[in-house]
Coordinates of C-alpha atoms (C1' of nucleotides) in Angstrom, one line a residue:
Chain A
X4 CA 24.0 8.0 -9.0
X5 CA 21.9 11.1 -8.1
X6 CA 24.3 13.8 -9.4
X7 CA 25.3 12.2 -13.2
X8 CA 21.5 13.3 -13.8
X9 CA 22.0 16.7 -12.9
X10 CA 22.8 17.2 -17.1
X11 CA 20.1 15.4 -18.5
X12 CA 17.5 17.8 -20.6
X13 CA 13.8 18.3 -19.6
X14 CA 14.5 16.6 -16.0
X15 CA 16.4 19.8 -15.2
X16 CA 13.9 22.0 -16.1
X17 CA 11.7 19.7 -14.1
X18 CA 13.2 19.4 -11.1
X19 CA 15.5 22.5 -10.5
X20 CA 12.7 25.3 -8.9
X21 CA 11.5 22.2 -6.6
X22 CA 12.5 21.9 -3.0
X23 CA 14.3 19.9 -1.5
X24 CA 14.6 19.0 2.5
X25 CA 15.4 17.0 5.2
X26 CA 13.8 13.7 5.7
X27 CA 14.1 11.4 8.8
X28 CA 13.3 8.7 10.5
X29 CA 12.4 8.4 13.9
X30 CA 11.5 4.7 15.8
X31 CA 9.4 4.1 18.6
X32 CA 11.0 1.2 20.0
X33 CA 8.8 -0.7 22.5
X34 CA 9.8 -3.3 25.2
X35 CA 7.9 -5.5 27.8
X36 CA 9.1 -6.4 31.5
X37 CA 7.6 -7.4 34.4
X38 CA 3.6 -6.4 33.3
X39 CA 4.7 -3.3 31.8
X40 CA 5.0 -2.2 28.3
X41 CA 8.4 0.0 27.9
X42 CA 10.2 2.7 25.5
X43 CA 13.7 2.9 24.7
X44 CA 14.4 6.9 24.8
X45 CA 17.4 8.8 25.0
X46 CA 18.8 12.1 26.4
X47 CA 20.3 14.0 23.2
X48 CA 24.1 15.0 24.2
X49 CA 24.1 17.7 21.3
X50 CA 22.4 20.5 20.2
X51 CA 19.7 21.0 19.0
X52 CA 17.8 19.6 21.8
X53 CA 20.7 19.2 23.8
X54 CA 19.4 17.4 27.5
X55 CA 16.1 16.6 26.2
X56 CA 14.3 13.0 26.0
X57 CA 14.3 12.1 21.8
X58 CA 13.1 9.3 20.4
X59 CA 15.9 8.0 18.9
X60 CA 16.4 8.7 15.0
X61 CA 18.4 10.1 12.1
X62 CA 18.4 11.8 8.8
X63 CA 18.0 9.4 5.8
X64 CA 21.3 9.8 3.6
X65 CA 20.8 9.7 -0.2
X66 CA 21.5 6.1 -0.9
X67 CA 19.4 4.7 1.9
X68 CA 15.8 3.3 1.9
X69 CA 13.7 5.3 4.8
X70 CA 13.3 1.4 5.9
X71 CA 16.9 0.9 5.7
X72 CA 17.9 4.0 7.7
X73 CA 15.3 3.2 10.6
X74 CA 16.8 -0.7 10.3
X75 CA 20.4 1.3 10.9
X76 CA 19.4 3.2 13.5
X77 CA 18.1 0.2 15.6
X78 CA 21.4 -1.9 15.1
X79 CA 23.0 1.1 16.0
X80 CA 22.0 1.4 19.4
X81 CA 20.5 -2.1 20.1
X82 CA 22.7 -4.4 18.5
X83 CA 19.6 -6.1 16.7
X84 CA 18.8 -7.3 13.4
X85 CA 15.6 -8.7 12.1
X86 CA 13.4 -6.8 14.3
X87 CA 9.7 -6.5 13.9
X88 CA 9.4 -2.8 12.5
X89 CA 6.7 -1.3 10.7
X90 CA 5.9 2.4 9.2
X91 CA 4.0 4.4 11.7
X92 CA 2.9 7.2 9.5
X93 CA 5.3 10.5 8.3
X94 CA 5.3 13.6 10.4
X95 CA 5.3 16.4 8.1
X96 CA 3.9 19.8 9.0
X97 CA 6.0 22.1 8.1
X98 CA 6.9 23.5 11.3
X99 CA 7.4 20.7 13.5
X100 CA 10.8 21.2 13.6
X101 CA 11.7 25.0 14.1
X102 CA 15.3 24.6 13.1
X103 CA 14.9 23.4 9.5
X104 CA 12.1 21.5 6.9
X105 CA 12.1 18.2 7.9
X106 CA 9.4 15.4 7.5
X107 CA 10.2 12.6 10.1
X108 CA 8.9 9.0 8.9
X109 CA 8.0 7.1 12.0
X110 CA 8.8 3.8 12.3
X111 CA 7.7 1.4 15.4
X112 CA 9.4 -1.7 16.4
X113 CA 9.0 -4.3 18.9
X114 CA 11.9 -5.6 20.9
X115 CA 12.8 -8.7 23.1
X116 CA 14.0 -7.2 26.4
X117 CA 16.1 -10.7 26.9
X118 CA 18.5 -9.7 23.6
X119 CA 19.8 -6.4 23.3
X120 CA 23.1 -5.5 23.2
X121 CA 22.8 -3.6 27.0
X122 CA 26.3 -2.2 26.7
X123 CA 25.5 -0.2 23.5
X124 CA 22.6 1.0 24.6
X125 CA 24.4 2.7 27.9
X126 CA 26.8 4.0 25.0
X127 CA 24.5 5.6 23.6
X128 CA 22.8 7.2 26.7
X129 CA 19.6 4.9 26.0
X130 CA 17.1 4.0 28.7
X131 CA 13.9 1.7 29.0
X132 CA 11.2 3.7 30.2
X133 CA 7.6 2.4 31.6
X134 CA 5.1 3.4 29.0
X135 CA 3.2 5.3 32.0
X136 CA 6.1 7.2 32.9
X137 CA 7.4 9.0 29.9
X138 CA 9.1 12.1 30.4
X139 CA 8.0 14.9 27.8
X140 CA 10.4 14.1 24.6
X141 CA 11.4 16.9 22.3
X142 CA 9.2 18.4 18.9
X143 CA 6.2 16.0 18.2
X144 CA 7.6 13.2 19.6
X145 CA 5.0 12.4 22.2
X146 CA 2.6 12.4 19.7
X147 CA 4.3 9.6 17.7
X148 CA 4.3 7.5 20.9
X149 CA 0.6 8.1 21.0
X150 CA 0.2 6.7 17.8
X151 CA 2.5 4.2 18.0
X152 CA 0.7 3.0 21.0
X153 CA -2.8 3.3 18.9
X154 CA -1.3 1.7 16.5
X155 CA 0.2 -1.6 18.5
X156 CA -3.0 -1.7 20.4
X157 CA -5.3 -2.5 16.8
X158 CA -2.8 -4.6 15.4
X159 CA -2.1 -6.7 18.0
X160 CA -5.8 -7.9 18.2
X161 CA -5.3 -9.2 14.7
X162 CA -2.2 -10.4 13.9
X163 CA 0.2 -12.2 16.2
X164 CA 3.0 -9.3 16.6
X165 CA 3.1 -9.6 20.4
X166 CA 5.3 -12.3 20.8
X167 CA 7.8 -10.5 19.4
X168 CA 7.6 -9.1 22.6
X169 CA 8.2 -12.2 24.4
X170 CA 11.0 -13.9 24.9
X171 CA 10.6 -17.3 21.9
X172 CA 9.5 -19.4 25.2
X173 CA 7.1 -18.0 27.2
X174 CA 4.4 -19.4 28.9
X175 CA 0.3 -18.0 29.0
X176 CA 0.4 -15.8 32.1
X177 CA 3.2 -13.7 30.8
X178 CA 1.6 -14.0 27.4
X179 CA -1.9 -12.5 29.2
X180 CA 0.2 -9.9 31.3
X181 CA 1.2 -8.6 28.0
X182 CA -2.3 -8.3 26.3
X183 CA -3.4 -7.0 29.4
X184 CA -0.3 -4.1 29.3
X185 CA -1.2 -3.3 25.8
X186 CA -5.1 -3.9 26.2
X187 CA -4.6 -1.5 29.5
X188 CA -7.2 -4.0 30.7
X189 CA -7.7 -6.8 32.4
X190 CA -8.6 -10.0 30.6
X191 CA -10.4 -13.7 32.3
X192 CA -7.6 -16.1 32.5
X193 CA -10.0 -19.1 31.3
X194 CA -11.5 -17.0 28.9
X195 CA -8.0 -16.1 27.8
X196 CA -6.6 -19.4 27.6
X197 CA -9.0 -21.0 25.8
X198 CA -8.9 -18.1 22.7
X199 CA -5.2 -17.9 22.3
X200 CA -5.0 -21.5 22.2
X201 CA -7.9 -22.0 19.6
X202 CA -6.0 -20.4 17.4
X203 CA -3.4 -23.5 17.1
X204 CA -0.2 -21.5 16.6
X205 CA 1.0 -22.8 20.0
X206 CA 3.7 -25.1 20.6
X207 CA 4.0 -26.8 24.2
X208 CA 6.8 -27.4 25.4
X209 CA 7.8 -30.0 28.2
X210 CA 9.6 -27.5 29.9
X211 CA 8.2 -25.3 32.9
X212 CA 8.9 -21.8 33.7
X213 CA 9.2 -21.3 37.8
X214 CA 10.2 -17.7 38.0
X215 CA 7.0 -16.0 39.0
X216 CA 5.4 -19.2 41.1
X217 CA 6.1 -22.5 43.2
X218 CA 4.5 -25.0 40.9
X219 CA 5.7 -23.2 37.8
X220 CA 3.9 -22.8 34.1
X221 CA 4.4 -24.4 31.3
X222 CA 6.4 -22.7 28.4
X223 CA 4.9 -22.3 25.0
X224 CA 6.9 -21.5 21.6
X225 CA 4.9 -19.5 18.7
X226 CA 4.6 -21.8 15.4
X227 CA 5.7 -19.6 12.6
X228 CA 5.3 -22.2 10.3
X229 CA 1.8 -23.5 11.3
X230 CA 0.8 -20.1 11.9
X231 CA 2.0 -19.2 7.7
X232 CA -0.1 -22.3 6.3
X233 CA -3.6 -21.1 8.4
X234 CA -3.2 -17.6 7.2
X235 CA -2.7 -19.1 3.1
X236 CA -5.8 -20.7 3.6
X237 CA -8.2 -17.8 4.9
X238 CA -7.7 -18.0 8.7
X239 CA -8.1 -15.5 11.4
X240 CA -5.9 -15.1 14.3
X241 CA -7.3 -12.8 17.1
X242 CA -6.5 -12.4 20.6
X243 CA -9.2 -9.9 22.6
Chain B
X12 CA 11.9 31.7 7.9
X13 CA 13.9 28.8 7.1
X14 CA 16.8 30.6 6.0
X15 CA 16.8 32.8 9.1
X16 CA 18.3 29.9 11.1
X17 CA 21.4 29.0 9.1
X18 CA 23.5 31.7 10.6
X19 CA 22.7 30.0 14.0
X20 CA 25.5 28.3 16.2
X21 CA 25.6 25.0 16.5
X22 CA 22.6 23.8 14.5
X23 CA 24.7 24.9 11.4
X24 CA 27.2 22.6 12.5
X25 CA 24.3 19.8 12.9
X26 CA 22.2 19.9 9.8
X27 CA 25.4 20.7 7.4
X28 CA 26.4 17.4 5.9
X29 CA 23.3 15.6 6.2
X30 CA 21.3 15.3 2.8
X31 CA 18.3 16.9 1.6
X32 CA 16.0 15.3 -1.4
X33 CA 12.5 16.0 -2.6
X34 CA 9.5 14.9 -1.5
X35 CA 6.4 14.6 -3.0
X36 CA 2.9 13.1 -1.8
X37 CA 0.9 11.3 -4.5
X38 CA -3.1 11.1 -4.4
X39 CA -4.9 8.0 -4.8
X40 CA -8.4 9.4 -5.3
X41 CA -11.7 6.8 -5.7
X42 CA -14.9 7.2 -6.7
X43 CA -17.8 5.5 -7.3
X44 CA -20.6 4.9 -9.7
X45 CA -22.5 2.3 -10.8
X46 CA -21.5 -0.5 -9.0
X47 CA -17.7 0.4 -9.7
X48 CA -14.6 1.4 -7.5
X49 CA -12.9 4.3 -9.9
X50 CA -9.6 5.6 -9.6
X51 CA -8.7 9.3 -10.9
X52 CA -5.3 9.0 -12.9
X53 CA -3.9 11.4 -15.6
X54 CA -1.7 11.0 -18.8
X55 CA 1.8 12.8 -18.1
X56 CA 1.7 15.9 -20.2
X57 CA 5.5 16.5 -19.8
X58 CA 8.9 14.5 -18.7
X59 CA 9.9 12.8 -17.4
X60 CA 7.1 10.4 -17.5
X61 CA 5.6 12.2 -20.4
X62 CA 2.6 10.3 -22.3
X63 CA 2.6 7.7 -19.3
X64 CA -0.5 7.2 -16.7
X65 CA 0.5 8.3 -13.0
X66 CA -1.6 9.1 -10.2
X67 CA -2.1 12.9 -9.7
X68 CA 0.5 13.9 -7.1
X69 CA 3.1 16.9 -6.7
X70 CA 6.4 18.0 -4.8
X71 CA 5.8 19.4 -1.2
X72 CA 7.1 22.7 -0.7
X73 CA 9.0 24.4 1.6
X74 CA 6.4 26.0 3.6
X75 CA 3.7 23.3 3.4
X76 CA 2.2 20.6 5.6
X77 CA 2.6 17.2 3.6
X78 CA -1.1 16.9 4.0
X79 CA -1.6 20.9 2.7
X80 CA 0.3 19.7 -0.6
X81 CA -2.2 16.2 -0.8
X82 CA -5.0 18.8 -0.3
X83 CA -3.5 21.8 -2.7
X84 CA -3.1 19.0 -5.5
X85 CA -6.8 17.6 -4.7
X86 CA -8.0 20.8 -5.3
X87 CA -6.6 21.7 -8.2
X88 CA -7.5 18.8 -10.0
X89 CA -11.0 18.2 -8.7
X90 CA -12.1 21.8 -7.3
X91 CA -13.2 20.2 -4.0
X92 CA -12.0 21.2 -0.8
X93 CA -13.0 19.4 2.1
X94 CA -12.8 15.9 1.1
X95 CA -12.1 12.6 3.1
X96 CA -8.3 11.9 2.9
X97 CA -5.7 10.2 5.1
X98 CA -2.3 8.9 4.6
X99 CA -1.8 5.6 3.3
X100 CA 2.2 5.2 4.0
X101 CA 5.3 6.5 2.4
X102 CA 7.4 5.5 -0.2
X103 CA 11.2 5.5 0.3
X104 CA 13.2 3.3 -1.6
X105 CA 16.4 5.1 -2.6
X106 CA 15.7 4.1 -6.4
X107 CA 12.1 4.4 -6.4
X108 CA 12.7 7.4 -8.4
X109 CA 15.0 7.0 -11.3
X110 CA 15.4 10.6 -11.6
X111 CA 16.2 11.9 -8.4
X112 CA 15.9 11.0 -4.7
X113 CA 12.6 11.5 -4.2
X114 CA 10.5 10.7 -0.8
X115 CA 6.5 10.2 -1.7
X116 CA 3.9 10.0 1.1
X117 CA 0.5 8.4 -0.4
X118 CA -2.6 9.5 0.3
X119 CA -5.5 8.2 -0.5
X120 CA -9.0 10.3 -1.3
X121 CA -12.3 9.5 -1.5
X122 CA -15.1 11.4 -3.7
X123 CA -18.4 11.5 -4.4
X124 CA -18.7 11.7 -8.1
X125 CA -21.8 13.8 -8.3
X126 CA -19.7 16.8 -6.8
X127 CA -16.4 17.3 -8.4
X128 CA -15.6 20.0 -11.0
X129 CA -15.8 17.9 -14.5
X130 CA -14.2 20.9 -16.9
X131 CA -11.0 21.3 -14.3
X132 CA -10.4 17.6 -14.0
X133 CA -10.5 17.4 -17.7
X134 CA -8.3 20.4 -18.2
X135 CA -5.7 18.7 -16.7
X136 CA -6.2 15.4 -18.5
X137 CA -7.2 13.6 -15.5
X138 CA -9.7 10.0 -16.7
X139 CA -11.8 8.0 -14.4
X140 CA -11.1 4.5 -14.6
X141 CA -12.2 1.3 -12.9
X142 CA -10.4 -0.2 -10.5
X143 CA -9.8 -3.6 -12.5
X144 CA -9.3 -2.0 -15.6
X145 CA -6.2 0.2 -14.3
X146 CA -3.0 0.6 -17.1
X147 CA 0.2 0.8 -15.9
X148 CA 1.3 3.3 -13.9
X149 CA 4.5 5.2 -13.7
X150 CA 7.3 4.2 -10.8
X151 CA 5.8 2.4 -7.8
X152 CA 2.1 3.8 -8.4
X153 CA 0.7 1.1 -8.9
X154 CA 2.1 -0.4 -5.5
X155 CA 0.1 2.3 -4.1
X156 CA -3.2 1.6 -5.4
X157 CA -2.8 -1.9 -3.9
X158 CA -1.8 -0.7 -0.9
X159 CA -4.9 2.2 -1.0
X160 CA -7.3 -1.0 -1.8
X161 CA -6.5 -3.1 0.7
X162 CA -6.2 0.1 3.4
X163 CA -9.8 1.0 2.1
X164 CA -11.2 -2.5 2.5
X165 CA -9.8 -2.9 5.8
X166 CA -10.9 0.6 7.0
X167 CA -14.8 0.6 5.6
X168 CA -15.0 -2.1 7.8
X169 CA -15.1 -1.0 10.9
X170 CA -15.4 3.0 10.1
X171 CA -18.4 5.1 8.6
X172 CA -15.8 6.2 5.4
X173 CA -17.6 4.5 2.5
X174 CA -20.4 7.4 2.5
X175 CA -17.8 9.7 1.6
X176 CA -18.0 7.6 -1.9
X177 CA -22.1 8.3 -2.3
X178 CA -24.1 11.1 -2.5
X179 CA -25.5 12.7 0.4
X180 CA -28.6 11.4 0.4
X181 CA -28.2 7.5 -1.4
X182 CA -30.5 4.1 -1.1
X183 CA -29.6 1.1 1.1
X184 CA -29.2 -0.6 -2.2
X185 CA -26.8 1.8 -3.3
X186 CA -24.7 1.6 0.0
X187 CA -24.7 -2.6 -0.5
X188 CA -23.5 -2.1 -4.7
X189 CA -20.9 0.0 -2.8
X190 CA -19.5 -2.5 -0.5
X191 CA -19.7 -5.0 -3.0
X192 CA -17.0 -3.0 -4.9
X193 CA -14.7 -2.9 -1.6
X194 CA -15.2 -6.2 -1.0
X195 CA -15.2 -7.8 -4.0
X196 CA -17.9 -10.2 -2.8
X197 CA -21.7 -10.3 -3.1
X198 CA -23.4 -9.8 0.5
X199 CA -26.9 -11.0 1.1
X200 CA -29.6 -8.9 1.4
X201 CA -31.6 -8.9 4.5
X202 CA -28.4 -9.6 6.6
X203 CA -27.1 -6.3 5.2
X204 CA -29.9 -4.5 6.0
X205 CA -30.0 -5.6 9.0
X206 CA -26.6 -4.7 10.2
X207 CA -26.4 -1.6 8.7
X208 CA -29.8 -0.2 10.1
X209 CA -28.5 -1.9 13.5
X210 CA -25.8 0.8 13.6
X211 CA -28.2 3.8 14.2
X212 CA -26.4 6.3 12.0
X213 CA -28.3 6.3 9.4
X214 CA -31.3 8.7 8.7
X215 CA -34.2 7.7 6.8
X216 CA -35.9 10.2 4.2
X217 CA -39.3 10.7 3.1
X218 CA -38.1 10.9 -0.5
X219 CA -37.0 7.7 -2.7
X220 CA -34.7 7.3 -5.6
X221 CA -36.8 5.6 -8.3
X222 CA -33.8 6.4 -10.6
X223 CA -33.0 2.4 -10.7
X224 CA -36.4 0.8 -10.3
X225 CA -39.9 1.6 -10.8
X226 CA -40.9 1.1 -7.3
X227 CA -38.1 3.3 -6.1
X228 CA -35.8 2.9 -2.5
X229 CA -36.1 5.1 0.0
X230 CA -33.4 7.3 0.5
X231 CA -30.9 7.7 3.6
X232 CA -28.6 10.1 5.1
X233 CA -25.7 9.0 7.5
X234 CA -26.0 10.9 10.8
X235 CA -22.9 12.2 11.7
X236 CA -23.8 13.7 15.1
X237 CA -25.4 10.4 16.5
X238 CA -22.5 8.7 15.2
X239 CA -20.5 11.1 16.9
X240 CA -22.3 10.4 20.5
X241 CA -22.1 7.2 19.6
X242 CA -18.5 6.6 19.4
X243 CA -18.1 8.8 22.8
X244 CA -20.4 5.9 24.8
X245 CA -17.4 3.5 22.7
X246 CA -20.0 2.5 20.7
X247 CA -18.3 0.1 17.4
X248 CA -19.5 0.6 13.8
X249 CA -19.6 -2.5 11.6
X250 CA -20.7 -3.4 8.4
X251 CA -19.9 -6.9 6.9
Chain C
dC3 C1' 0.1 -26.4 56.0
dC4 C1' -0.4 -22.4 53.8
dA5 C1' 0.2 -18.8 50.4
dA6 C1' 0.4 -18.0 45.6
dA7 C1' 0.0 -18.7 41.0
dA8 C1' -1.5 -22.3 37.3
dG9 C1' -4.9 -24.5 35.3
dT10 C1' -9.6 -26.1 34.1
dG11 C1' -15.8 -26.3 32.2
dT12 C1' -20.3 -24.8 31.8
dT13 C1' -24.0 -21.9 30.8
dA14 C1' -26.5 -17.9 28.9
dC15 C1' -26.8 -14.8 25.5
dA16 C1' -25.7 -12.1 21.4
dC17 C1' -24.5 -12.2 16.9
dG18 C1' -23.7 -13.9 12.3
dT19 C1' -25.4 -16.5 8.6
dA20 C1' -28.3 -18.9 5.7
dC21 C1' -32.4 -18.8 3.4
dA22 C1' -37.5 -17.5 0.1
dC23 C1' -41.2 -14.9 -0.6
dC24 C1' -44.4 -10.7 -1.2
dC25 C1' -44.6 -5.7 -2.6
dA26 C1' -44.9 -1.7 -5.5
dT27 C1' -44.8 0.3 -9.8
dG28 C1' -44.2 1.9 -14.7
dA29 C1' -44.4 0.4 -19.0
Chain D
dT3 C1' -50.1 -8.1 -16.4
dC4 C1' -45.6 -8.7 -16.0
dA5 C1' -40.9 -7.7 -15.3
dT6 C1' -37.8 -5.5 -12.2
dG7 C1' -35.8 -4.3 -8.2
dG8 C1' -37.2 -3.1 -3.1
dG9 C1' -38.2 -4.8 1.1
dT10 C1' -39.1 -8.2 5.0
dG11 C1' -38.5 -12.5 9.3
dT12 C1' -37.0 -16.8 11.2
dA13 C1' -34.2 -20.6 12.8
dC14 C1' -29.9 -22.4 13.7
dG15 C1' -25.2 -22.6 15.0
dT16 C1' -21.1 -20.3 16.5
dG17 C1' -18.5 -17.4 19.4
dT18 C1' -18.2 -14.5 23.4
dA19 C1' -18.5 -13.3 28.2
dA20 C1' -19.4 -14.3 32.8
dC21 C1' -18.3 -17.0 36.5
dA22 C1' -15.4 -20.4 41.0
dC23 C1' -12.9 -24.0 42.3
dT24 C1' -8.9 -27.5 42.3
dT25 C1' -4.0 -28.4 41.7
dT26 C1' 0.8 -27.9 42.6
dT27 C1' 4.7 -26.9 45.3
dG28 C1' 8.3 -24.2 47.9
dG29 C1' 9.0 -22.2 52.1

DNA sequence: CCAAAAGTGTTACACGTACACCCATGA
DNA sequence: TCATGGGTGTACGTGTAACACTTTTGG
């Protein structure tokens, strides 16, 4: 498709002192377990880099949309389709990567811990870690996570992405102990209660969760549909 | 220093069958006057493209920062160094190009139109046109000034950018006419006063502008080194 | 019966929003 | 003197933030 153009007049001329380089995507692929927000990182078993902590990534090949390779990339090692990812920003100095050119597009996405495919992420030499506890990762890596984490913290305030954090039920504690891991700050339960459920895109269920107490808490679903129809007619979600 | 590398072990082995493609950054610049939002756009001179209206924008090059190229480009066109500009996203679509593979990182720009160099921007057949009365643009441009819009309505908000779009010194009347435009909704008065002023970043003058009434408005400056405290103390900046 | 987490209401205050009139000036 | 845009204050309702106790139940 690219190459038959390589003959056409004027778009020769155009093109043929320009350069060209490498262009890659990297994802910042976040979790949530326990009260703690996590990364999915992996020790790079080649060189370059060879032993160091990497987001996980890869060069976009001619035919693919940067959207499609980062979309690749996480079925690759997670097993996942339809994940929430988003465009970060591109990383493009021109020496962040002192082997050759290349502009990294990052890309962050938001994972439920109960559904990935664990034995292809051992494959792979993959591993969850706390968001607090991040080992240094290679090239400009770290700062991606920064703004990844800048990034999750604005949007989340504003538009209901945290559930895809969640498992589909959950109940209001965990979904506080989230806000609270990506907040990194406490919130008041009543105060808490009362917001995210003002918003109506809530769905109680009859069901009860007893895994973290004796009388157990009721489980919620999130109400894409309900949730669609407010938005079309001007409404604001917001959880703070 | 590139080149230098290839010779190396391994990496060659690494980088050798991955693909290389352009990429570019285009400039979504803005300006405005008299109660207009203006975008800087320029009729293609040569092909491919040629005759057609496309946002000013150019290839990266091998030894640039993406953001040097945005800035290189700016200042060719405008003669301005030193102006507001931050990423918008990138563009990636495999056919986004018809040409050839070609990765485009948008930035967006904002001006004040009092400053630029007139002769250079019409040297290079660059126009000023309102935002609502845009032509069509070449490939996904006009994707991107969508995007730009929305990213500049959302941003004004809640940061101090939209005095990059007035003169130093500018009326409180001025400011409102301004985010009217952004908005694209008239805002009242005394309540915008009001909010504005409560911010403390503004500077009042001993001069006024009696270029748009007879009584005249005093001018204003924006205070970027109280805003700057500000923001340390986690101070928020709001104007709605 | 006790420990541990779930769940519930009220009040004070700040902020946003709606709204109408006088002021200053040049022509 | 009048037309034009600049500048000001108040009242009301909404939303936010602070705060403590009761309920449930398994061990």
């Amino acid at each position: 498709m690219y190459e038959e153009k390589v003959g056409e007049e004027g778009l020769q001329d155009f093109y043929q002192e320009k350069d060209k380089m490498y262009v890659a995507t990297d994802c910042i692929i976040f979790g949530f377990d326990s009260g703690n927000l996590k990364l999915l990182i992996f020790k790079r078993r080649v060189e370059p880099f060879k032993g160091e902590w990497s987001l996980i990534g890869s060069f976009v090949k001619l035919q693919e949309d940067v959207s499609g390779a980062a979309k690749r990339v996480l079925e690759e090692i997670t097993g996942l389709k339809n994940v929430f990812m988003e465009e970060l920003k591109s990383y493009g100095n021109a020496n962040r990567d002192p082997g050759y050119r290349c502009v990294s597009i990052g890309q962050y996405a938001l994972i439920r811990l109960s559904e990935y495919d664990k034995e292809l992420v051992e494959e792979h030499g993959a591993v969850w870690h706390d968001i607090d506890e991040l080992p240094k990762l290679v090239l400009d890596h770290d700062q991606m996570v920064q703004d990844a984490l800048e990034k999750l913290k604005a949007k989340a305030r504003f538009q209901p992405i945290g559930f895809e954090l969640l498992p589909e039920k959950f109940t209001i504690p965990q979904l506080q102990s989230l806000y609270e891991a990506i907040y990194q700050k406490e919130l008041d339960t009543r105060n808490f209660r009362k917001k995210v459920l003002s918003n109506n895109v809530l769905i109680k269920l009859d069901e009860k969760d007893k895994s973290s107490s004796k009388r157990g808490a009721f489980l919620y679903k999130f109400d894409h549909d309900s949730y669609k129809n407010l938005t079309k007619r001007g409404y604001d979600f917001e959880i703070s």
